[in-house]
Amino acid sequence: MFKETIDFVRGLYDHKEFIPLHEPYFNGKEKDYLIDCIDSTFVSSVGKYVDRFEQMIVEFTGAKYAVATVNGTAALHIALLLSGVKKEDEVITQPLTFVATCNAISYIGARPLFIDVDRETLSLSPEKLEDFLVNHTLQQDGFCKNKVSGRTIKAVVPMHTFGHPAKLKELSELASNHNIALIEDAAESLGSYYKKKHTGLFGAMGTLSFNGNKTITTGGGGMIITNDENIAKRAKYLTTTAKVPHKWEFYHDEVGFNYRLPNLNAALGCAQMELLPKILGNKRSTALMYQEFFCQMDEVEFIAEPSECDSNYWLNAIVLKNREIRDSFLEATNRSGIMTRPIWKLMNHLPMFRNSQSGDLENSEWLEQRVVNIPSSVR
């Protein structure tokens, strides 16, 4: 199985000597826009490309508002603050995620509370979430209280793993019924849809990432998307050092954050957005070829988009029979110049989150032992 997979991936990527997991695709007007930005001298957080990039995200996702930030973690940090999360509050999320999800929660001094994922979506399980909320929380003065810790649960943050949407209808209803804000960590899911609606638009806010390994990149960069005008205005204000708008005076009336995306990065993003439909089409084509190849192997399961979803297939992934086979596969492919990687360590296994409250994490623990990402760059 290892040799067949190595040969297939090499053929897919024109027999390159080294095949990365996911490299950025630059084949548009990136250099032209960057040069134009440099020539304008507006390379920091004020400039036409920031406004244009935000508008392009609005038009593509269907959100009413978009606020660009320096990275996806900053976007999530601000989204959590705007949802009312405070120090010592709790935020429900999944243990199977990139560490940035929990870092953003921790920046506020809040505590992550881990609920299991579904095997189908790799994202937060509505069934496990409902079980926890029904059996371990109560409503008090309009807030959701954790019976075990006594703390207030202010938000729930599903993360759309590898671009595959979570079961957003059920999660949205649960959050609403229990007075919890739904904030989508859509860092990996630009171009992914649940029931024909773009991810990030099912709760109060969603956050995107444009890191160098994402579907499109601005080098760094993130975005808050929302349909709430007041949230958008507040997000822009807080991410711009809480500066009161004025033509020349610098007056700040609260502690803010220097989180606005530089114009130079936004210029790159504008060129990348022009390529996005082509990128998404190419990635879907690659995923379908992988799916057809792996369906012939009993010992491998290719992770396909969940039902009622259109995934962007940011990172393709397979599930192997056990950890021993997974480790052997990782060794064989990487030794052959094909970059593969295991899924993340569970957040509750990391030293800074070991004491966080967790539900039954059976699915997350099962997946942690078996999931491997395989090359997913534009071909």
PDB file of N, CA and C in Angstrom, residues 126-169:
ATOM      1  N   PRO A 126     -22.651  17.588  17.513  1.00  0.00           N
ATOM      2  CA  PRO A 126     -23.871  18.108  18.143  1.00  0.00           C
ATOM      3  C   PRO A 126     -24.437  17.157  19.193  1.00  0.00           C
ATOM      4  N   GLU A 127     -24.340  15.859  18.935  1.00  0.00           N
ATOM      5  CA  GLU A 127     -24.878  14.883  19.884  1.00  0.00           C
ATOM      6  C   GLU A 127     -24.123  14.942  21.217  1.00  0.00           C
ATOM      7  N   LYS A 128     -22.793  14.989  21.147  1.00  0.00           N
ATOM      8  CA  LYS A 128     -21.997  15.066  22.368  1.00  0.00           C
ATOM      9  C   LYS A 128     -22.207  16.419  23.070  1.00  0.00           C
ATOM     10  N   LEU A 129     -22.357  17.473  22.280  1.00  0.00           N
ATOM     11  CA  LEU A 129     -22.592  18.788  22.864  1.00  0.00           C
ATOM     12  C   LEU A 129     -23.939  18.830  23.580  1.00  0.00           C
ATOM     13  N   GLU A 130     -24.972  18.289  22.948  1.00  0.00           N
ATOM     14  CA  GLU A 130     -26.293  18.277  23.572  1.00  0.00           C
ATOM     15  C   GLU A 130     -26.282  17.478  24.868  1.00  0.00           C
ATOM     16  N   ASP A 131     -25.617  16.336  24.852  1.00  0.00           N
ATOM     17  CA  ASP A 131     -25.531  15.514  26.056  1.00  0.00           C
ATOM     18  C   ASP A 131     -24.886  16.297  27.200  1.00  0.00           C
ATOM     19  N   PHE A 132     -23.806  17.009  26.886  1.00  0.00           N
ATOM     20  CA  PHE A 132     -23.131  17.789  27.928  1.00  0.00           C
ATOM     21  C   PHE A 132     -24.022  18.907  28.440  1.00  0.00           C
ATOM     22  N   LEU A 133     -24.643  19.647  27.536  1.00  0.00           N
ATOM     23  CA  LEU A 133     -25.448  20.792  27.941  1.00  0.00           C
ATOM     24  C   LEU A 133     -26.667  20.365  28.761  1.00  0.00           C
ATOM     25  N   VAL A 134     -27.297  19.269  28.373  1.00  0.00           N
ATOM     26  CA  VAL A 134     -28.481  18.793  29.094  1.00  0.00           C
ATOM     27  C   VAL A 134     -28.121  18.281  30.476  1.00  0.00           C
ATOM     28  N   ASN A 135     -27.022  17.569  30.587  1.00  0.00           N
ATOM     29  CA  ASN A 135     -26.692  16.879  31.837  1.00  0.00           C
ATOM     30  C   ASN A 135     -25.732  17.628  32.761  1.00  0.00           C
ATOM     31  N   HIS A 136     -25.042  18.626  32.233  1.00  0.00           N
ATOM     32  CA  HIS A 136     -24.001  19.254  33.052  1.00  0.00           C
ATOM     33  C   HIS A 136     -24.099  20.772  33.130  1.00  0.00           C
ATOM     34  N   THR A 137     -25.178  21.354  32.611  1.00  0.00           N
ATOM     35  CA  THR A 137     -25.337  22.801  32.705  1.00  0.00           C
ATOM     36  C   THR A 137     -26.735  23.151  33.175  1.00  0.00           C
ATOM     37  N   LEU A 138     -26.902  24.405  33.593  1.00  0.00           N
ATOM     38  CA  LEU A 138     -28.221  24.927  33.941  1.00  0.00           C
ATOM     39  C   LEU A 138     -28.289  26.383  33.514  1.00  0.00           C
ATOM     40  N   GLN A 139     -29.502  26.887  33.369  1.00  0.00           N
ATOM     41  CA  GLN A 139     -29.699  28.280  33.010  1.00  0.00           C
ATOM     42  C   GLN A 139     -29.907  29.103  34.267  1.00  0.00           C
ATOM     43  N   GLN A 140     -29.147  30.189  34.384  1.00  0.00           N
ATOM     44  CA  GLN A 140     -29.214  31.031  35.582  1.00  0.00           C
ATOM     45  C   GLN A 140     -29.050  32.487  35.174  1.00  0.00           C
ATOM     46  N   ASP A 141     -30.079  33.273  35.399  1.00  0.00           N
ATOM     47  CA  ASP A 141     -30.057  34.718  35.077  1.00  0.00           C
ATOM     48  C   ASP A 141     -29.722  34.963  33.605  1.00  0.00           C
ATOM     49  N   GLY A 142     -30.222  34.083  32.738  1.00  0.00           N
ATOM     50  CA  GLY A 142     -30.011  34.261  31.306  1.00  0.00           C
ATOM     51  C   GLY A 142     -28.681  33.769  30.791  1.00  0.00           C
ATOM     52  N   PHE A 143     -27.898  33.094  31.645  1.00  0.00           N
ATOM     53  CA  PHE A 143     -26.602  32.569  31.232  1.00  0.00           C
ATOM     54  C   PHE A 143     -26.565  31.056  31.412  1.00  0.00           C
ATOM     55  N   CYS A 144     -25.673  30.436  30.661  1.00  0.00           N
ATOM     56  CA  CYS A 144     -25.458  28.994  30.775  1.00  0.00           C
ATOM     57  C   CYS A 144     -24.351  28.749  31.802  1.00  0.00           C
ATOM     58  N   LYS A 145     -24.676  28.015  32.860  1.00  0.00           N
ATOM     59  CA  LYS A 145     -23.728  27.767  33.944  1.00  0.00           C
ATOM     60  C   LYS A 145     -23.297  26.304  33.946  1.00  0.00           C
ATOM     61  N   ASN A 146     -22.012  26.092  34.129  1.00  0.00           N
ATOM     62  CA  ASN A 146     -21.444  24.747  34.229  1.00  0.00           C
ATOM     63  C   ASN A 146     -21.644  24.246  35.660  1.00  0.00           C
ATOM     64  N   LYS A 147     -22.389  23.156  35.820  1.00  0.00           N
ATOM     65  CA  LYS A 147     -22.664  22.622  37.157  1.00  0.00           C
ATOM     66  C   LYS A 147     -21.387  22.166  37.865  1.00  0.00           C
ATOM     67  N   VAL A 148     -20.412  21.710  37.112  1.00  0.00           N
ATOM     68  CA  VAL A 148     -19.186  21.178  37.714  1.00  0.00           C
ATOM     69  C   VAL A 148     -18.286  22.297  38.212  1.00  0.00           C
ATOM     70  N   SER A 149     -18.010  23.274  37.352  1.00  0.00           N
ATOM     71  CA  SER A 149     -17.062  24.341  37.706  1.00  0.00           C
ATOM     72  C   SER A 149     -17.727  25.564  38.313  1.00  0.00           C
ATOM     73  N   GLY A 150     -19.008  25.734  38.035  1.00  0.00           N
ATOM     74  CA  GLY A 150     -19.708  26.930  38.477  1.00  0.00           C
ATOM     75  C   GLY A 150     -19.489  28.129  37.586  1.00  0.00           C
ATOM     76  N   ARG A 151     -18.689  27.973  36.537  1.00  0.00           N
ATOM     77  CA  ARG A 151     -18.390  29.094  35.645  1.00  0.00           C
ATOM     78  C   ARG A 151     -19.474  29.264  34.578  1.00  0.00           C
ATOM     79  N   THR A 152     -19.461  30.456  33.980  1.00  0.00           N
ATOM     80  CA  THR A 152     -20.396  30.754  32.896  1.00  0.00           C
ATOM     81  C   THR A 152     -19.802  30.310  31.564  1.00  0.00           C
ATOM     82  N   ILE A 153     -20.600  29.609  30.768  1.00  0.00           N
ATOM     83  CA  ILE A 153     -20.189  29.215  29.421  1.00  0.00           C
ATOM     84  C   ILE A 153     -20.717  30.269  28.455  1.00  0.00           C
ATOM     85  N   LYS A 154     -19.827  31.027  27.860  1.00  0.00           N
ATOM     86  CA  LYS A 154     -20.237  32.166  27.033  1.00  0.00           C
ATOM     87  C   LYS A 154     -20.306  31.858  25.535  1.00  0.00           C
ATOM     88  N   ALA A 155     -19.494  30.919  25.070  1.00  0.00           N
ATOM     89  CA  ALA A 155     -19.433  30.695  23.624  1.00  0.00           C
ATOM     90  C   ALA A 155     -19.115  29.245  23.318  1.00  0.00           C
ATOM     91  N   VAL A 156     -19.453  28.853  22.099  1.00  0.00           N
ATOM     92  CA  VAL A 156     -19.057  27.546  21.577  1.00  0.00           C
ATOM     93  C   VAL A 156     -18.378  27.791  20.233  1.00  0.00           C
ATOM     94  N   VAL A 157     -17.222  27.154  20.042  1.00  0.00           N
ATOM     95  CA  VAL A 157     -16.401  27.395  18.848  1.00  0.00           C
ATOM     96  C   VAL A 157     -16.120  26.082  18.131  1.00  0.00           C
ATOM     97  N   PRO A 158     -16.935  25.721  17.136  1.00  0.00           N
ATOM     98  CA  PRO A 158     -16.566  24.593  16.276  1.00  0.00           C
ATOM     99  C   PRO A 158     -15.501  25.025  15.280  1.00  0.00           C
ATOM    100  N   MET A 159     -14.590  24.140  14.950  1.00  0.00           N
ATOM    101  CA  MET A 159     -13.566  24.411  13.946  1.00  0.00           C
ATOM    102  C   MET A 159     -13.787  23.463  12.773  1.00  0.00           C
ATOM    103  N   HIS A 160     -13.861  24.021  11.568  1.00  0.00           N
ATOM    104  CA  HIS A 160     -14.159  23.232  10.367  1.00  0.00           C
ATOM    105  C   HIS A 160     -12.873  22.560   9.872  1.00  0.00           C
ATOM    106  N   THR A 161     -12.612  21.384  10.377  1.00  0.00           N
ATOM    107  CA  THR A 161     -11.340  20.702  10.199  1.00  0.00           C
ATOM    108  C   THR A 161     -11.046  20.384   8.732  1.00  0.00           C
ATOM    109  N   PHE A 162      -9.883  20.837   8.287  1.00  0.00           N
ATOM    110  CA  PHE A 162      -9.393  20.619   6.914  1.00  0.00           C
ATOM    111  C   PHE A 162     -10.360  21.183   5.860  1.00  0.00           C
ATOM    112  N   GLY A 163     -11.266  22.065   6.291  1.00  0.00           N
ATOM    113  CA  GLY A 163     -12.230  22.665   5.369  1.00  0.00           C
ATOM    114  C   GLY A 163     -13.556  21.948   5.294  1.00  0.00           C
ATOM    115  N   HIS A 164     -13.758  20.884   6.076  1.00  0.00           N
ATOM    116  CA  HIS A 164     -15.026  20.156   6.068  1.00  0.00           C
ATOM    117  C   HIS A 164     -15.978  20.775   7.089  1.00  0.00           C
ATOM    118  N   PRO A 165     -17.135  21.269   6.659  1.00  0.00           N
ATOM    119  CA  PRO A 165     -18.035  21.965   7.585  1.00  0.00           C
ATOM    120  C   PRO A 165     -18.585  21.061   8.687  1.00  0.00           C
ATOM    121  N   ALA A 166     -18.732  21.665   9.852  1.00  0.00           N
ATOM    122  CA  ALA A 166     -19.406  20.998  10.960  1.00  0.00           C
ATOM    123  C   ALA A 166     -20.910  20.954  10.686  1.00  0.00           C
ATOM    124  N   LYS A 167     -21.634  20.265  11.557  1.00  0.00           N
ATOM    125  CA  LYS A 167     -23.098  20.190  11.442  1.00  0.00           C
ATOM    126  C   LYS A 167     -23.685  21.463  12.045  1.00  0.00           C
ATOM    127  N   LEU A 168     -23.695  22.496  11.231  1.00  0.00           N
ATOM    128  CA  LEU A 168     -23.950  23.833  11.736  1.00  0.00           C
ATOM    129  C   LEU A 168     -25.399  24.084  12.122  1.00  0.00           C
ATOM    130  N   LYS A 169     -26.334  23.450  11.472  1.00  0.00           N
ATOM    131  CA  LYS A 169     -27.743  23.653  11.832  1.00  0.00           C
ATOM    132  C   LYS A 169     -27.983  23.211  13.270  1.00  0.00           C
TER     133      LYS A 169
END
